[in-house]
Amino acid sequence: MAFMQMTSPHAHRPGNTGHVMKLVILATLPGLITLSYFFGPGTLINVFTAGIMAMACEALVLKLRQRPVMFYINDYSALVTGVLLGLALPPYTPWWVIAVGCVSAIVLAKQLYGGMGYNPFNPAMVGYVILLISFPVEMTQWAMPRTLLAEGQALTGPIDGLAKMWFATPLDAYTGATPLDVFKQNNSQLVQHLYDTQAVFSTGRWAGAGWEWANIGFLMGGCFLLYKKVFTWHAPVSMLISLSLMAAMFNDGGSSNSGGSPLFHLLSGATMLGAFFIVTDPVSSATSNKGRMIYGAAIGILIYLIRTWGNYPDAVAFAVLLLNFAAPFIDYYTLPRTYGHNKARRGTEKEAE
Amino acid sequence: MRKVWDIHGGVHPPENKQQSMQQALASLPLAPELVLPLNQHIGKPAIAIVAEGDTVLKGQLIAKADGPISANIHAPTSGTVSGIEDRTLPHPSGGSGPCIVISSDGKDTWAELDACENYQTLDHNTLLEKIRSAGIAGMGGAGFPAAIKLNPRGNLKIDTLILNGTECEPYITADDTLMQTRAQEVVAGAQILAQLLGNPKSILIGIEDNKPEAIRSISKALSEVENNPIEVVSFPTKYPSGGEKQLIQILTGREVPAGKLPADVGVVCQNVGSTVAAYRAVRFGEPLISRITTVVGEALEIQRNIEVPIGTPIGYILEQHGFTAANVSRLIMGGPMMGFALNTADVPVIKTTNCILAPSRAEMPAPPPAQACIRCGMCAEACPASLLPQQLFWYSMAEDLDKLEAHNIADCIECGACSYVCPSNIPLVQFYRASKGAMKQHAIDKEKSDRSRARFEFRQQRIEKAEVEKEAKRAARKVAAEAAKAKLAAKQASEGDSPKTDDTADVVAAAIAKAKTQDISPEVQLAKLERALSSASSRLDRTLARAEEAEGEKKDAILARVKDAELKVSDAKNKLAEFQARENG
């Protein structure tokens, strides 16, 4: 009788790519919950909407490409992209903005390049940047955190939020300046003064009400993924270190020229979301551990440069996309040293001309 | 406690070693027929020295090693040679090859063996010859003839002998059993190997820390030896610690340079099974005709280790262990990480068979379809050679052989750790094997084409050279002729109108004489000229006929030939007319 023919190894660690993606989604929960707690259910609705739209886009393109739809949907990569985009968008983003973002992320940045595993750029960040450039007004209206509400005022409820998202019903006094906006617009005040006078700081602790806790939430999720060995520490840690170093270098003792303290930069904007959920996207990042350290560090530096001297308040998306460009180049120069070789290959050495 | 180093990467698959350790080492009743492939080792197949119908005794040499990288094969039992024929081989290809088939007579009568009690006094060559003639090939899996490793090139100083008792593959417990039951023989074998290698400074027996029993028995055996130079080193369990290069790194911190041998860094590594076989060969003159094999898997009722004669058919062994074919998901020779699937049980146990694994479908289900690579890098974390499997996969798919070479695919040991951890279930090792095969083929093709190019270029050179030489000769002749002419003219000028010099007169006379001897009668001459004319005119006719058929460019060419033929005809006519005029006139 003939037995099944198969090549070694015959043993396989349980789990598949879908499990990895589900872990990532699970790890966004602390951040998602804190965001929703401080800014109302807007982000939660964003995440749901974007998740569903992203999966719909993925299914549609797979159908057009005549690929098995459920096989690819079950790897949850589209859902991850949708969730990350939803997290990055301001609460209560209009549905059509989210739709444009999802189409850009899934169709343009991912499927047109060949789908899962073939995209040179992080799809969620491509979607985000396209939105930021196309809809600057919608994309820079952040809800006020609950600590800033006036007496008797309540957070926007889910009904009002949905009305805003789907029918563009205006909401009363719901937007406020983010901590990064405050720093961007500051041109004469000492940091200490900002922290005392600006409500977003005075009602917070280190880096702005709500924001600091959301970042801590994402940090916790990131640590969970590190513990689960979904990715290695190299890229996120080097990004956080380089960002802190830049902040420390240009802190200027808290003068009116200060770009903000390291703690401020670590806990505001999309720092932790970026560090643990965007920079760690393996498809579009550098491949070796050394390469990932360089990749992360360069992103950290760029984030600080753009935040402090660029035109946009936050910079994670731009920094990540710029380094996506550089990833293959970094790869060429950061091959690990193979067993039995004196040194690692650099660049295109040893390749036939 | 000796310092041990860590290797990069590695994985911790479920060990599954307890199943086969529940029962003691057993042996089976002799199989009625034993099949001995002539190639059970790395290198050239052995040459059969028995013929069909010959009676053989247990331990008798039946096939001789062909050259240094080859190994002798001996009869595992007494009986008759019932055939020397092609049988399916235990090889991933599932192909067949020449085997000696022995029908057992059931008596198991030994041939006379050359035992040696005081082998410590033997010299290096005698010892080595005893091991070589016993046909010992690495019993850990690769099957490299042991005698070659034990006789490194003279300029290499061996300072470390390592006995590999790692057995890092899941399921397999053959070496574990061997170390537990034959600890004294392992130690005695180690002493023989050490003697062969000029007593290296360190003699280490490397055992993973998941085999405490084996460590205990070996340590106990060592404690009974006087002035014991041998050390047992236990280190954390991790797959693939038992790979030769990995074990060397763990125990010595040295890396075997790419393309070199362990002996180049002063290390010789032998499997504990081979070590015991070497001891038995030297002490008792016993050739390698049996080995310990783990028979394990949920498709079997009995799971254990057996001492089994080489050549015993796997099907026979399975039968003895309550095998249910309906349950088995695949039949593997070797472990689950590097073993290969057999497509039939109709193959024999060979010298390298350390395990027969018959997992049930629940135990080892068919792999799910591969998903896309997300470059998560888990494979790179697991790779013991510090390669980038995700990049190798990428380049393998693109068949970019240059890039693969630059990314050191040749250093891949095919341990399977990358495939084991891949969340997308990509059969990475299979891609690398295919690429390595393609690269080998490419190298062969390249060598072939390089050789033809060299040959062509050499020919061109030779023709050119000959042309130049010819030209030079021609020029020289021309110069000589000119010189002679000038000399003649000068002579004529100096001698005025006087008749030709003696030697010129001689030349002229000779020419006339020659013409005379060649003188032919006018009839013959006439016939010759007429024949020339007729052949020229018939040629003209033929060419004309062809010119009518031809078209286009070809027609122009043929018309040119017609012109040529016309000229020849008129030439022949003129000559004939001239001749006739001369004859008549």
CSV table of N, CA, C and O in Angstrom, one decimal, chain A residues 110-144:
chain,number,residue,atom,x,y,z
A,110,LYS,N,-2.9,47.4,-0.5
A,110,LYS,CA,-2.7,46.0,-0.2
A,110,LYS,C,-3.0,45.1,-1.4
A,110,LYS,O,-2.1,44.5,-2.0
A,111,GLN,N,-4.2,45.1,-1.9
A,111,GLN,CA,-4.6,44.1,-2.9
A,111,GLN,C,-3.9,44.5,-4.3
A,111,GLN,O,-3.6,43.5,-5.0
A,112,LEU,N,-3.8,45.7,-4.6
A,112,LEU,CA,-3.2,46.0,-5.9
A,112,LEU,C,-1.8,45.6,-6.0
A,112,LEU,O,-1.2,45.4,-7.0
A,113,TYR,N,-1.1,45.5,-4.8
A,113,TYR,CA,0.2,45.0,-4.8
A,113,TYR,C,0.3,43.5,-4.7
A,113,TYR,O,1.4,42.9,-4.7
A,114,GLY,N,-0.8,42.8,-4.7
A,114,GLY,CA,-0.8,41.4,-4.6
A,114,GLY,C,-1.4,40.8,-3.4
A,114,GLY,O,-1.4,39.6,-3.2
A,115,GLY,N,-1.9,41.6,-2.5
A,115,GLY,CA,-2.6,41.1,-1.3
A,115,GLY,C,-1.6,40.8,-0.2
A,115,GLY,O,-0.5,41.3,-0.2
A,116,MET,N,-2.1,40.0,0.7
A,116,MET,CA,-1.4,39.7,2.0
A,116,MET,C,0.0,39.3,1.8
A,116,MET,O,0.4,38.5,0.9
A,117,GLY,N,0.9,40.0,2.4
A,117,GLY,CA,2.3,39.7,2.4
A,117,GLY,C,3.1,40.4,1.3
A,117,GLY,O,4.3,40.4,1.3
A,118,TYR,N,2.4,41.0,0.4
A,118,TYR,CA,3.1,41.6,-0.8
A,118,TYR,C,3.2,43.2,-0.7
A,118,TYR,O,3.7,43.8,-1.6
A,119,ASN,N,2.5,43.7,0.3
A,119,ASN,CA,2.4,45.2,0.2
A,119,ASN,C,3.6,45.9,0.8
A,119,ASN,O,4.1,45.5,1.9
A,120,PRO,N,4.2,46.8,0.0
A,120,PRO,CA,5.5,47.4,0.5
A,120,PRO,C,5.2,48.4,1.6
A,120,PRO,O,6.1,48.8,2.4
A,121,PHE,N,3.9,49.0,1.6
A,121,PHE,CA,3.6,50.0,2.6
A,121,PHE,C,2.6,49.5,3.6
A,121,PHE,O,1.8,48.6,3.2
A,122,ASN,N,2.6,50.0,4.8
A,122,ASN,CA,1.6,49.6,5.8
A,122,ASN,C,0.2,50.1,5.3
A,122,ASN,O,0.0,51.3,5.2
A,123,PRO,N,-0.7,49.2,5.1
A,123,PRO,CA,-2.0,49.6,4.5
A,123,PRO,C,-2.7,50.7,5.3
A,123,PRO,O,-3.3,51.6,4.8
A,124,ALA,N,-2.8,50.4,6.6
A,124,ALA,CA,-3.5,51.3,7.5
A,124,ALA,C,-3.0,52.7,7.4
A,124,ALA,O,-3.7,53.7,7.4
A,125,MET,N,-1.7,52.8,7.4
A,125,MET,CA,-1.0,54.1,7.3
A,125,MET,C,-1.2,54.8,6.0
A,125,MET,O,-1.3,56.0,5.9
A,126,VAL,N,-1.2,54.0,4.9
A,126,VAL,CA,-1.5,54.6,3.6
A,126,VAL,C,-2.9,55.2,3.6
A,126,VAL,O,-3.1,56.4,3.2
A,127,GLY,N,-3.9,54.4,4.2
A,127,GLY,CA,-5.2,54.9,4.3
A,127,GLY,C,-5.3,56.2,5.1
A,127,GLY,O,-5.9,57.2,4.7
A,128,TYR,N,-4.6,56.2,6.2
A,128,TYR,CA,-4.6,57.4,7.1
A,128,TYR,C,-4.0,58.6,6.4
A,128,TYR,O,-4.6,59.7,6.5
A,129,VAL,N,-2.9,58.4,5.8
A,129,VAL,CA,-2.3,59.6,5.1
A,129,VAL,C,-3.1,60.2,4.0
A,129,VAL,O,-3.2,61.4,3.9
A,130,ILE,N,-3.7,59.3,3.2
A,130,ILE,CA,-4.6,59.7,2.1
A,130,ILE,C,-5.7,60.6,2.7
A,130,ILE,O,-6.0,61.7,2.2
A,131,LEU,N,-6.3,60.1,3.8
A,131,LEU,CA,-7.4,60.9,4.5
A,131,LEU,C,-6.9,62.2,5.0
A,131,LEU,O,-7.5,63.2,4.9
A,132,LEU,N,-5.7,62.1,5.6
A,132,LEU,CA,-5.2,63.4,6.3
A,132,LEU,C,-4.9,64.4,5.2
A,132,LEU,O,-5.2,65.6,5.5
A,133,ILE,N,-4.5,64.0,4.1
A,133,ILE,CA,-4.2,65.0,3.0
A,133,ILE,C,-5.5,65.4,2.3
A,133,ILE,O,-5.6,66.6,2.0
A,134,SER,N,-6.4,64.5,2.2
A,134,SER,CA,-7.6,64.8,1.4
A,134,SER,C,-8.7,65.5,2.3
A,134,SER,O,-9.4,66.4,1.8
A,135,PHE,N,-8.8,65.2,3.6
A,135,PHE,CA,-9.8,65.7,4.4
A,135,PHE,C,-9.2,66.3,5.7
A,135,PHE,O,-9.5,65.8,6.8
A,136,PRO,N,-8.4,67.4,5.5
A,136,PRO,CA,-7.7,67.9,6.7
A,136,PRO,C,-8.7,68.3,7.8
A,136,PRO,O,-8.3,68.2,9.0
A,137,VAL,N,-9.8,68.9,7.5
A,137,VAL,CA,-10.7,69.4,8.5
A,137,VAL,C,-11.3,68.2,9.3
A,137,VAL,O,-11.1,68.2,10.5
A,138,GLU,N,-11.9,67.2,8.6
A,138,GLU,CA,-12.4,66.1,9.4
A,138,GLU,C,-11.4,65.3,10.1
A,138,GLU,O,-11.7,64.8,11.2
A,139,MET,N,-10.2,65.3,9.6
A,139,MET,CA,-9.2,64.5,10.2
A,139,MET,C,-8.5,65.2,11.4
A,139,MET,O,-7.6,64.5,12.1
A,140,THR,N,-8.7,66.4,11.7
A,140,THR,CA,-8.1,67.1,12.8
A,140,THR,C,-9.0,67.5,13.9
A,140,THR,O,-8.7,68.3,14.7
A,141,GLN,N,-10.3,67.0,13.8
A,141,GLN,CA,-11.2,67.4,14.8
A,141,GLN,C,-11.2,66.3,15.9
A,141,GLN,O,-11.9,65.2,15.7
A,142,TRP,N,-10.5,66.4,17.0
A,142,TRP,CA,-10.5,65.4,18.0
A,142,TRP,C,-11.5,65.8,19.1
A,142,TRP,O,-11.7,66.9,19.4
A,143,ALA,N,-12.3,64.8,19.5
A,143,ALA,CA,-13.2,65.0,20.6
A,143,ALA,C,-12.5,65.5,21.9
A,143,ALA,O,-11.4,65.2,22.1
A,144,MET,N,-13.3,66.2,22.7
A,144,MET,CA,-12.7,66.6,24.0
A,144,MET,C,-12.8,65.4,24.9
A,144,MET,O,-13.7,64.7,25.0
